mmCIF file of the C-alpha atoms, coordinates in Angstrom:
data_MODEL
# 
_entry.id   MODEL 
# 
loop_
_atom_site.group_PDB 
_atom_site.id 
_atom_site.type_symbol 
_atom_site.label_atom_id 
_atom_site.label_alt_id 
_atom_site.label_comp_id 
_atom_site.label_asym_id 
_atom_site.label_entity_id 
_atom_site.label_seq_id 
_atom_site.pdbx_PDB_ins_code 
_atom_site.Cartn_x 
_atom_site.Cartn_y 
_atom_site.Cartn_z 
_atom_site.occupancy 
_atom_site.B_iso_or_equiv 
_atom_site.pdbx_formal_charge 
_atom_site.auth_seq_id 
_atom_site.auth_comp_id 
_atom_site.auth_asym_id 
_atom_site.auth_atom_id 
_atom_site.pdbx_PDB_model_num 
ATOM 1   C CA . MET A 1 1   ? 19.033  27.232  20.429  1.00 0.00 ? 1   MET A CA 1 
ATOM 2   C CA . LEU A 1 2   ? 17.706  24.320  18.408  1.00 0.00 ? 2   LEU A CA 1 
ATOM 3   C CA . THR A 1 3   ? 20.449  22.023  17.185  1.00 0.00 ? 3   THR A CA 1 
ATOM 4   C CA . GLU A 1 4   ? 19.989  19.899  14.116  1.00 0.00 ? 4   GLU A CA 1 
ATOM 5   C CA . HIS A 1 5   ? 20.154  16.158  14.620  1.00 0.00 ? 5   HIS A CA 1 
ATOM 6   C CA . PRO A 1 6   ? 20.528  14.571  11.205  1.00 0.00 ? 6   PRO A CA 1 
ATOM 7   C CA . MET A 1 7   ? 19.117  11.148  10.519  1.00 0.00 ? 7   MET A CA 1 
ATOM 8   C CA . THR A 1 8   ? 21.525  8.272   10.853  1.00 0.00 ? 8   THR A CA 1 
ATOM 9   C CA . ALA A 1 9   ? 22.289  6.144   7.808   1.00 0.00 ? 9   ALA A CA 1 
ATOM 10  C CA . LEU A 1 10  ? 20.006  3.430   9.203   1.00 0.00 ? 10  LEU A CA 1 
ATOM 11  C CA . GLU A 1 11  ? 17.148  5.908   9.698   1.00 0.00 ? 11  GLU A CA 1 
ATOM 12  C CA . ARG A 1 12  ? 17.566  7.244   6.158   1.00 0.00 ? 12  ARG A CA 1 
ATOM 13  C CA . ARG A 1 13  ? 17.483  3.705   4.782   1.00 0.00 ? 13  ARG A CA 1 
ATOM 14  C CA . VAL A 1 14  ? 14.414  2.794   6.849   1.00 0.00 ? 14  VAL A CA 1 
ATOM 15  C CA . VAL A 1 15  ? 12.521  5.929   5.834   1.00 0.00 ? 15  VAL A CA 1 
ATOM 16  C CA . ALA A 1 16  ? 13.457  5.600   2.156   1.00 0.00 ? 16  ALA A CA 1 
ATOM 17  C CA . THR A 1 17  ? 12.497  1.923   2.071   1.00 0.00 ? 17  THR A CA 1 
ATOM 18  C CA . LEU A 1 18  ? 9.186   2.372   3.890   1.00 0.00 ? 18  LEU A CA 1 
ATOM 19  C CA . ALA A 1 19  ? 8.345   5.380   1.717   1.00 0.00 ? 19  ALA A CA 1 
ATOM 20  C CA . LEU A 1 20  ? 9.089   3.245   -1.358  1.00 0.00 ? 20  LEU A CA 1 
ATOM 21  C CA . LEU A 1 21  ? 6.859   0.489   0.040   1.00 0.00 ? 21  LEU A CA 1 
ATOM 22  C CA . TYR A 1 22  ? 4.023   2.989   0.526   1.00 0.00 ? 22  TYR A CA 1 
ATOM 23  C CA . ARG A 1 23  ? 4.651   4.511   -2.896  1.00 0.00 ? 23  ARG A CA 1 
ATOM 24  C CA . PHE A 1 24  ? 4.357   1.179   -4.704  1.00 0.00 ? 24  PHE A CA 1 
ATOM 25  C CA . ARG A 1 25  ? 1.329   0.023   -2.732  1.00 0.00 ? 25  ARG A CA 1 
ATOM 26  C CA . MET A 1 26  ? -0.556  3.281   -3.026  1.00 0.00 ? 26  MET A CA 1 
ATOM 27  C CA . LEU A 1 27  ? 0.374   3.829   -6.680  1.00 0.00 ? 27  LEU A CA 1 
ATOM 28  C CA . GLY A 1 28  ? -1.282  0.555   -7.605  1.00 0.00 ? 28  GLY A CA 1 
ATOM 29  C CA . LEU A 1 29  ? -4.288  1.289   -5.460  1.00 0.00 ? 29  LEU A CA 1 
ATOM 30  C CA . PHE A 1 30  ? -4.771  4.853   -6.689  1.00 0.00 ? 30  PHE A CA 1 
ATOM 31  C CA . MET A 1 31  ? -4.453  3.839   -10.353 1.00 0.00 ? 31  MET A CA 1 
ATOM 32  C CA . ALA A 1 32  ? -7.601  1.694   -10.082 1.00 0.00 ? 32  ALA A CA 1 
ATOM 33  C CA . LEU A 1 33  ? -9.813  4.244   -8.327  1.00 0.00 ? 33  LEU A CA 1 
ATOM 34  C CA . PRO A 1 34  ? -10.677 6.622   -11.179 1.00 0.00 ? 34  PRO A CA 1 
ATOM 35  C CA . LEU A 1 35  ? -10.909 3.762   -13.679 1.00 0.00 ? 35  LEU A CA 1 
ATOM 36  C CA . LEU A 1 36  ? -13.014 1.266   -11.776 1.00 0.00 ? 36  LEU A CA 1 
ATOM 37  C CA . ALA A 1 37  ? -16.411 2.831   -12.440 1.00 0.00 ? 37  ALA A CA 1 
ATOM 38  C CA . LEU A 1 38  ? -15.633 3.387   -16.106 1.00 0.00 ? 38  LEU A CA 1 
ATOM 39  C CA . TYR A 1 39  ? -14.274 -0.081  -16.904 1.00 0.00 ? 39  TYR A CA 1 
ATOM 40  C CA . ALA A 1 40  ? -16.502 -2.116  -14.553 1.00 0.00 ? 40  ALA A CA 1 
ATOM 41  C CA . ALA A 1 41  ? -19.655 -0.672  -16.124 1.00 0.00 ? 41  ALA A CA 1 
ATOM 42  C CA . ASP A 1 42  ? -19.246 -3.092  -19.056 1.00 0.00 ? 42  ASP A CA 1 
ATOM 43  C CA . MET A 1 43  ? -18.721 -6.193  -16.877 1.00 0.00 ? 43  MET A CA 1 
ATOM 44  C CA . ALA A 1 44  ? -21.304 -8.833  -16.014 1.00 0.00 ? 44  ALA A CA 1 
ATOM 45  C CA . GLY A 1 45  ? -23.321 -7.890  -12.947 1.00 0.00 ? 45  GLY A CA 1 
ATOM 46  C CA . ALA A 1 46  ? -22.552 -4.195  -13.274 1.00 0.00 ? 46  ALA A CA 1 
ATOM 47  C CA . SER A 1 47  ? -24.937 -1.811  -11.580 1.00 0.00 ? 47  SER A CA 1 
ATOM 48  C CA . PRO A 1 48  ? -24.337 1.471   -9.798  1.00 0.00 ? 48  PRO A CA 1 
ATOM 49  C CA . ALA A 1 49  ? -24.734 -0.310  -6.458  1.00 0.00 ? 49  ALA A CA 1 
ATOM 50  C CA . MET A 1 50  ? -22.272 -3.100  -7.310  1.00 0.00 ? 50  MET A CA 1 
ATOM 51  C CA . ILE A 1 51  ? -19.712 -0.661  -8.655  1.00 0.00 ? 51  ILE A CA 1 
ATOM 52  C CA . GLY A 1 52  ? -20.101 1.396   -5.478  1.00 0.00 ? 52  GLY A CA 1 
ATOM 53  C CA . ILE A 1 53  ? -19.575 -1.731  -3.392  1.00 0.00 ? 53  ILE A CA 1 
ATOM 54  C CA . ALA A 1 54  ? -16.476 -2.556  -5.460  1.00 0.00 ? 54  ALA A CA 1 
ATOM 55  C CA . LEU A 1 55  ? -15.117 0.916   -4.802  1.00 0.00 ? 55  LEU A CA 1 
ATOM 56  C CA . GLY A 1 56  ? -15.919 0.751   -1.079  1.00 0.00 ? 56  GLY A CA 1 
ATOM 57  C CA . ALA A 1 57  ? -14.918 -2.867  -0.401  1.00 0.00 ? 57  ALA A CA 1 
ATOM 58  C CA . TYR A 1 58  ? -11.259 -1.923  -0.035  1.00 0.00 ? 58  TYR A CA 1 
ATOM 59  C CA . GLY A 1 59  ? -11.960 0.789   2.521   1.00 0.00 ? 59  GLY A CA 1 
ATOM 60  C CA . ALA A 1 60  ? -14.407 -1.372  4.473   1.00 0.00 ? 60  ALA A CA 1 
ATOM 61  C CA . THR A 1 61  ? -12.009 -4.266  5.012   1.00 0.00 ? 61  THR A CA 1 
ATOM 62  C CA . GLN A 1 62  ? -9.145  -1.837  5.575   1.00 0.00 ? 62  GLN A CA 1 
ATOM 63  C CA . ALA A 1 63  ? -11.100 -0.097  8.341   1.00 0.00 ? 63  ALA A CA 1 
ATOM 64  C CA . LEU A 1 64  ? -12.219 -3.370  9.933   1.00 0.00 ? 64  LEU A CA 1 
ATOM 65  C CA . LEU A 1 65  ? -8.752  -4.917  10.025  1.00 0.00 ? 65  LEU A CA 1 
ATOM 66  C CA . GLN A 1 66  ? -6.414  -1.993  10.725  1.00 0.00 ? 66  GLN A CA 1 
ATOM 67  C CA . ILE A 1 67  ? -6.719  -2.259  14.528  1.00 0.00 ? 67  ILE A CA 1 
ATOM 68  C CA . PRO A 1 68  ? -6.622  -6.082  14.770  1.00 0.00 ? 68  PRO A CA 1 
ATOM 69  C CA . LEU A 1 69  ? -3.590  -6.241  12.469  1.00 0.00 ? 69  LEU A CA 1 
ATOM 70  C CA . GLY A 1 70  ? -1.927  -3.432  14.410  1.00 0.00 ? 70  GLY A CA 1 
ATOM 71  C CA . TRP A 1 71  ? -2.507  -5.414  17.592  1.00 0.00 ? 71  TRP A CA 1 
ATOM 72  C CA . LEU A 1 72  ? -1.106  -8.515  15.904  1.00 0.00 ? 72  LEU A CA 1 
ATOM 73  C CA . SER A 1 73  ? 1.992   -6.580  14.830  1.00 0.00 ? 73  SER A CA 1 
ATOM 74  C CA . ASP A 1 74  ? 2.520   -5.638  18.485  1.00 0.00 ? 74  ASP A CA 1 
ATOM 75  C CA . ARG A 1 75  ? 2.463   -9.347  19.362  1.00 0.00 ? 75  ARG A CA 1 
ATOM 76  C CA . ILE A 1 76  ? 4.341   -11.099 16.555  1.00 0.00 ? 76  ILE A CA 1 
ATOM 77  C CA . GLY A 1 77  ? 6.324   -8.238  15.024  1.00 0.00 ? 77  GLY A CA 1 
ATOM 78  C CA . ARG A 1 78  ? 5.795   -5.600  12.362  1.00 0.00 ? 78  ARG A CA 1 
ATOM 79  C CA . LYS A 1 79  ? 7.513   -7.306  9.435   1.00 0.00 ? 79  LYS A CA 1 
ATOM 80  C CA . PRO A 1 80  ? 5.509   -10.553 9.530   1.00 0.00 ? 80  PRO A CA 1 
ATOM 81  C CA . VAL A 1 81  ? 2.251   -8.591  9.518   1.00 0.00 ? 81  VAL A CA 1 
ATOM 82  C CA . ILE A 1 82  ? 3.464   -6.283  6.748   1.00 0.00 ? 82  ILE A CA 1 
ATOM 83  C CA . LEU A 1 83  ? 4.652   -9.220  4.632   1.00 0.00 ? 83  LEU A CA 1 
ATOM 84  C CA . GLY A 1 84  ? 1.407   -11.120 5.208   1.00 0.00 ? 84  GLY A CA 1 
ATOM 85  C CA . GLY A 1 85  ? -0.641  -8.033  4.397   1.00 0.00 ? 85  GLY A CA 1 
ATOM 86  C CA . LEU A 1 86  ? 1.272   -7.509  1.165   1.00 0.00 ? 86  LEU A CA 1 
ATOM 87  C CA . LEU A 1 87  ? 0.665   -11.143 0.193   1.00 0.00 ? 87  LEU A CA 1 
ATOM 88  C CA . VAL A 1 88  ? -3.088  -10.718 0.789   1.00 0.00 ? 88  VAL A CA 1 
ATOM 89  C CA . PHE A 1 89  ? -3.005  -7.425  -1.134  1.00 0.00 ? 89  PHE A CA 1 
ATOM 90  C CA . ALA A 1 90  ? -1.235  -9.151  -4.063  1.00 0.00 ? 90  ALA A CA 1 
ATOM 91  C CA . LEU A 1 91  ? -3.770  -11.986 -3.981  1.00 0.00 ? 91  LEU A CA 1 
ATOM 92  C CA . GLY A 1 92  ? -6.646  -9.489  -4.054  1.00 0.00 ? 92  GLY A CA 1 
ATOM 93  C CA . SER A 1 93  ? -5.026  -7.690  -6.968  1.00 0.00 ? 93  SER A CA 1 
ATOM 94  C CA . ALA A 1 94  ? -4.718  -10.972 -8.892  1.00 0.00 ? 94  ALA A CA 1 
ATOM 95  C CA . VAL A 1 95  ? -8.363  -11.873 -8.168  1.00 0.00 ? 95  VAL A CA 1 
ATOM 96  C CA . ALA A 1 96  ? -9.467  -8.464  -9.443  1.00 0.00 ? 96  ALA A CA 1 
ATOM 97  C CA . ALA A 1 97  ? -7.212  -8.760  -12.505 1.00 0.00 ? 97  ALA A CA 1 
ATOM 98  C CA . LEU A 1 98  ? -8.749  -12.113 -13.415 1.00 0.00 ? 98  LEU A CA 1 
ATOM 99  C CA . ALA A 1 99  ? -12.328 -10.991 -12.726 1.00 0.00 ? 99  ALA A CA 1 
ATOM 100 C CA . ASP A 1 100 ? -14.864 -11.171 -15.508 1.00 0.00 ? 100 ASP A CA 1 
ATOM 101 C CA . ASN A 1 101 ? -17.708 -9.806  -13.382 1.00 0.00 ? 101 ASN A CA 1 
ATOM 102 C CA . VAL A 1 102 ? -18.180 -7.097  -10.803 1.00 0.00 ? 102 VAL A CA 1 
ATOM 103 C CA . ALA A 1 103 ? -18.764 -9.551  -7.950  1.00 0.00 ? 103 ALA A CA 1 
ATOM 104 C CA . LEU A 1 104 ? -15.201 -10.862 -8.365  1.00 0.00 ? 104 LEU A CA 1 
ATOM 105 C CA . ILE A 1 105 ? -13.911 -7.298  -8.468  1.00 0.00 ? 105 ILE A CA 1 
ATOM 106 C CA . VAL A 1 106 ? -15.644 -6.808  -5.087  1.00 0.00 ? 106 VAL A CA 1 
ATOM 107 C CA . VAL A 1 107 ? -13.907 -9.936  -3.738  1.00 0.00 ? 107 VAL A CA 1 
ATOM 108 C CA . GLY A 1 108 ? -10.539 -8.761  -5.069  1.00 0.00 ? 108 GLY A CA 1 
ATOM 109 C CA . ARG A 1 109 ? -10.956 -5.275  -3.643  1.00 0.00 ? 109 ARG A CA 1 
ATOM 110 C CA . ALA A 1 110 ? -12.033 -6.691  -0.272  1.00 0.00 ? 110 ALA A CA 1 
ATOM 111 C CA . LEU A 1 111 ? -8.915  -8.865  -0.218  1.00 0.00 ? 111 LEU A CA 1 
ATOM 112 C CA . GLN A 1 112 ? -6.767  -5.871  -1.141  1.00 0.00 ? 112 GLN A CA 1 
ATOM 113 C CA . GLY A 1 113 ? -8.166  -3.985  1.834   1.00 0.00 ? 113 GLY A CA 1 
ATOM 114 C CA . ALA A 1 114 ? -7.696  -7.017  4.099   1.00 0.00 ? 114 ALA A CA 1 
ATOM 115 C CA . GLY A 1 115 ? -3.961  -6.504  3.627   1.00 0.00 ? 115 GLY A CA 1 
ATOM 116 C CA . ALA A 1 116 ? -4.301  -3.619  6.086   1.00 0.00 ? 116 ALA A CA 1 
ATOM 117 C CA . ILE A 1 117 ? -0.696  -2.703  6.816   1.00 0.00 ? 117 ILE A CA 1 
ATOM 118 C CA . SER A 1 118 ? -0.724  1.087   7.065   1.00 0.00 ? 118 SER A CA 1 
ATOM 119 C CA . GLY A 1 119 ? -0.713  1.125   10.856  1.00 0.00 ? 119 GLY A CA 1 
ATOM 120 C CA . SER A 1 120 ? 1.999   -1.512  11.038  1.00 0.00 ? 120 SER A CA 1 
ATOM 121 C CA . VAL A 1 121 ? 4.189   0.343   8.538   1.00 0.00 ? 121 VAL A CA 1 
ATOM 122 C CA . MET A 1 122 ? 3.861   3.599   10.478  1.00 0.00 ? 122 MET A CA 1 
ATOM 123 C CA . ALA A 1 123 ? 4.547   1.758   13.740  1.00 0.00 ? 123 ALA A CA 1 
ATOM 124 C CA . LEU A 1 124 ? 7.666   0.203   12.207  1.00 0.00 ? 124 LEU A CA 1 
ATOM 125 C CA . ALA A 1 125 ? 8.820   3.635   11.062  1.00 0.00 ? 125 ALA A CA 1 
ATOM 126 C CA . ALA A 1 126 ? 8.319   4.871   14.619  1.00 0.00 ? 126 ALA A CA 1 
ATOM 127 C CA . ASP A 1 127 ? 10.128  1.842   16.054  1.00 0.00 ? 127 ASP A CA 1 
ATOM 128 C CA . LEU A 1 128 ? 13.175  2.385   13.839  1.00 0.00 ? 128 LEU A CA 1 
ATOM 129 C CA . THR A 1 129 ? 13.585  6.167   14.141  1.00 0.00 ? 129 THR A CA 1 
ATOM 130 C CA . ARG A 1 130 ? 14.569  8.306   17.080  1.00 0.00 ? 130 ARG A CA 1 
ATOM 131 C CA . ASP A 1 131 ? 11.977  10.661  18.581  1.00 0.00 ? 131 ASP A CA 1 
ATOM 132 C CA . GLU A 1 132 ? 13.621  13.744  17.099  1.00 0.00 ? 132 GLU A CA 1 
ATOM 133 C CA . GLN A 1 133 ? 13.543  12.179  13.606  1.00 0.00 ? 133 GLN A CA 1 
ATOM 134 C CA . ARG A 1 134 ? 10.013  10.778  13.721  1.00 0.00 ? 134 ARG A CA 1 
ATOM 135 C CA . THR A 1 135 ? 8.276   13.855  12.327  1.00 0.00 ? 135 THR A CA 1 
ATOM 136 C CA . LYS A 1 136 ? 10.649  13.919  9.353   1.00 0.00 ? 136 LYS A CA 1 
ATOM 137 C CA . ALA A 1 137 ? 10.142  10.207  8.793   1.00 0.00 ? 137 ALA A CA 1 
ATOM 138 C CA . MET A 1 138 ? 6.354   10.523  8.794   1.00 0.00 ? 138 MET A CA 1 
ATOM 139 C CA . ALA A 1 139 ? 6.542   13.576  6.512   1.00 0.00 ? 139 ALA A CA 1 
ATOM 140 C CA . VAL A 1 140 ? 8.657   11.721  3.941   1.00 0.00 ? 140 VAL A CA 1 
ATOM 141 C CA . ILE A 1 141 ? 6.231   8.787   3.991   1.00 0.00 ? 141 ILE A CA 1 
ATOM 142 C CA . GLY A 1 142 ? 3.295   11.203  3.642   1.00 0.00 ? 142 GLY A CA 1 
ATOM 143 C CA . ILE A 1 143 ? 4.948   12.914  0.687   1.00 0.00 ? 143 ILE A CA 1 
ATOM 144 C CA . SER A 1 144 ? 5.404   9.532   -0.996  1.00 0.00 ? 144 SER A CA 1 
ATOM 145 C CA . ILE A 1 145 ? 1.666   8.859   -0.649  1.00 0.00 ? 145 ILE A CA 1 
ATOM 146 C CA . GLY A 1 146 ? 0.797   12.226  -2.209  1.00 0.00 ? 146 GLY A CA 1 
ATOM 147 C CA . LEU A 1 147 ? 3.276   11.679  -5.020  1.00 0.00 ? 147 LEU A CA 1 
ATOM 148 C CA . SER A 1 148 ? 1.774   8.249   -5.669  1.00 0.00 ? 148 SER A CA 1 
ATOM 149 C CA . PHE A 1 149 ? -1.672  9.776   -6.036  1.00 0.00 ? 149 PHE A CA 1 
ATOM 150 C CA . ALA A 1 150 ? -0.430  12.313  -8.578  1.00 0.00 ? 150 ALA A CA 1 
ATOM 151 C CA . LEU A 1 151 ? 1.503   9.690   -10.568 1.00 0.00 ? 151 LEU A CA 1 
ATOM 152 C CA . ALA A 1 152 ? -1.454  7.285   -10.494 1.00 0.00 ? 152 ALA A CA 1 
ATOM 153 C CA . LEU A 1 153 ? -3.709  9.850   -12.146 1.00 0.00 ? 153 LEU A CA 1 
ATOM 154 C CA . ILE A 1 154 ? -1.216  10.044  -15.021 1.00 0.00 ? 154 ILE A CA 1 
ATOM 155 C CA . PHE A 1 155 ? -0.132  6.417   -15.404 1.00 0.00 ? 155 PHE A CA 1 
ATOM 156 C CA . GLY A 1 156 ? -3.402  4.653   -14.531 1.00 0.00 ? 156 GLY A CA 1 
ATOM 157 C CA . PRO A 1 157 ? -5.307  5.815   -17.617 1.00 0.00 ? 157 PRO A CA 1 
ATOM 158 C CA . VAL A 1 158 ? -2.293  5.114   -19.850 1.00 0.00 ? 158 VAL A CA 1 
ATOM 159 C CA . LEU A 1 159 ? -1.976  1.578   -18.498 1.00 0.00 ? 159 LEU A CA 1 
ATOM 160 C CA . ALA A 1 160 ? -5.748  0.992   -18.742 1.00 0.00 ? 160 ALA A CA 1 
ATOM 161 C CA . ALA A 1 161 ? -5.814  2.254   -22.345 1.00 0.00 ? 161 ALA A CA 1 
ATOM 162 C CA . TRP A 1 162 ? -3.121  -0.306  -23.157 1.00 0.00 ? 162 TRP A CA 1 
ATOM 163 C CA . GLY A 1 163 ? -4.436  -3.341  -21.235 1.00 0.00 ? 163 GLY A CA 1 
ATOM 164 C CA . GLY A 1 164 ? -7.746  -2.465  -19.602 1.00 0.00 ? 164 GLY A CA 1 
ATOM 165 C CA . LEU A 1 165 ? -8.601  -2.626  -15.922 1.00 0.00 ? 165 LEU A CA 1 
ATOM 166 C CA . SER A 1 166 ? -6.977  -6.044  -15.713 1.00 0.00 ? 166 SER A CA 1 
ATOM 167 C CA . ALA A 1 167 ? -3.570  -4.523  -16.538 1.00 0.00 ? 167 ALA A CA 1 
ATOM 168 C CA . VAL A 1 168 ? -3.990  -1.996  -13.729 1.00 0.00 ? 168 VAL A CA 1 
ATOM 169 C CA . PHE A 1 169 ? -4.728  -4.748  -11.220 1.00 0.00 ? 169 PHE A CA 1 
ATOM 170 C CA . TRP A 1 170 ? -1.832  -6.882  -12.513 1.00 0.00 ? 170 TRP A CA 1 
ATOM 171 C CA . MET A 1 171 ? 0.501   -3.902  -12.103 1.00 0.00 ? 171 MET A CA 1 
ATOM 172 C CA . THR A 1 172 ? -0.838  -3.492  -8.574  1.00 0.00 ? 172 THR A CA 1 
ATOM 173 C CA . ALA A 1 173 ? 0.025   -7.133  -7.870  1.00 0.00 ? 173 ALA A CA 1 
ATOM 174 C CA . VAL A 1 174 ? 3.541   -6.572  -9.252  1.00 0.00 ? 174 VAL A CA 1 
ATOM 175 C CA . PHE A 1 175 ? 3.932   -3.528  -6.999  1.00 0.00 ? 175 PHE A CA 1 
ATOM 176 C CA . ALA A 1 176 ? 2.843   -5.654  -4.016  1.00 0.00 ? 176 ALA A CA 1 
ATOM 177 C CA . VAL A 1 177 ? 5.496   -8.263  -4.845  1.00 0.00 ? 177 VAL A CA 1 
ATOM 178 C CA . ILE A 1 178 ? 8.113   -5.505  -5.127  1.00 0.00 ? 178 ILE A CA 1 
ATOM 179 C CA . GLY A 1 179 ? 6.895   -4.314  -1.712  1.00 0.00 ? 179 GLY A CA 1 
ATOM 180 C CA . ILE A 1 180 ? 7.402   -7.803  -0.289  1.00 0.00 ? 180 ILE A CA 1 
ATOM 181 C CA . VAL A 1 181 ? 10.978  -7.941  -1.580  1.00 0.00 ? 181 VAL A CA 1 
ATOM 182 C CA . THR A 1 182 ? 11.636  -4.378  -0.390  1.00 0.00 ? 182 THR A CA 1 
ATOM 183 C CA . THR A 1 183 ? 10.338  -5.165  3.095   1.00 0.00 ? 183 THR A CA 1 
ATOM 184 C CA . ALA A 1 184 ? 12.017  -8.541  3.408   1.00 0.00 ? 184 ALA A CA 1 
ATOM 185 C CA . PHE A 1 185 ? 15.462  -7.372  2.343   1.00 0.00 ? 185 PHE A CA 1 
ATOM 186 C CA . GLY A 1 186 ? 15.492  -3.606  2.838   1.00 0.00 ? 186 GLY A CA 1 
ATOM 187 C CA . VAL A 1 187 ? 13.889  -3.024  6.226   1.00 0.00 ? 187 VAL A CA 1 
ATOM 188 C CA . PRO A 1 188 ? 15.540  -4.119  9.457   1.00 0.00 ? 188 PRO A CA 1 
ATOM 189 C CA . THR A 1 189 ? 13.490  -5.874  12.107  1.00 0.00 ? 189 THR A CA 1 
ATOM 190 C CA . ALA A 1 190 ? 12.633  -3.647  15.054  1.00 0.00 ? 190 ALA A CA 1 
ATOM 191 C CA . ALA A 1 191 ? 14.287  -4.655  18.310  1.00 0.00 ? 191 ALA A CA 1 
# 
């Protein structure tokens, strides 16, 4: 007979906080994706190739840095890497928000991706939950990512209609700062 082992209060707090962190980070990121090609087409230096590079720059730096930053989080701790990654992500968002040409959008998007914290966040969730709760924890975090995607498709165009692509990137920077505060004060350090 399978007995239910509920999450402890600490595990619930950890999962809720990390899911919120993911939700804010991914909401900002997903809002820009469908709008980037449309709004960047009118910027200086716009070409299909440059817009494609702007779209892919995030994923390229994310892929290149996920393993090294995961390794670093094993050495110096999860929270310092997550906080540093969120700072770099916020910086990239600000660069993209201030951009007046596609080349600066590429730089901003590359910086956003350089804040590669996904592996460290998942590792922290694993560190702070018991084995029997880990699947639930990962499922809740996964649901928050899916929900962020759906919300981004609604709110991104509304925000862009109000303030352009710059407003979307500024909101992304604000979400990153909220993520920093959430991580610093809401997530315990793994033992």
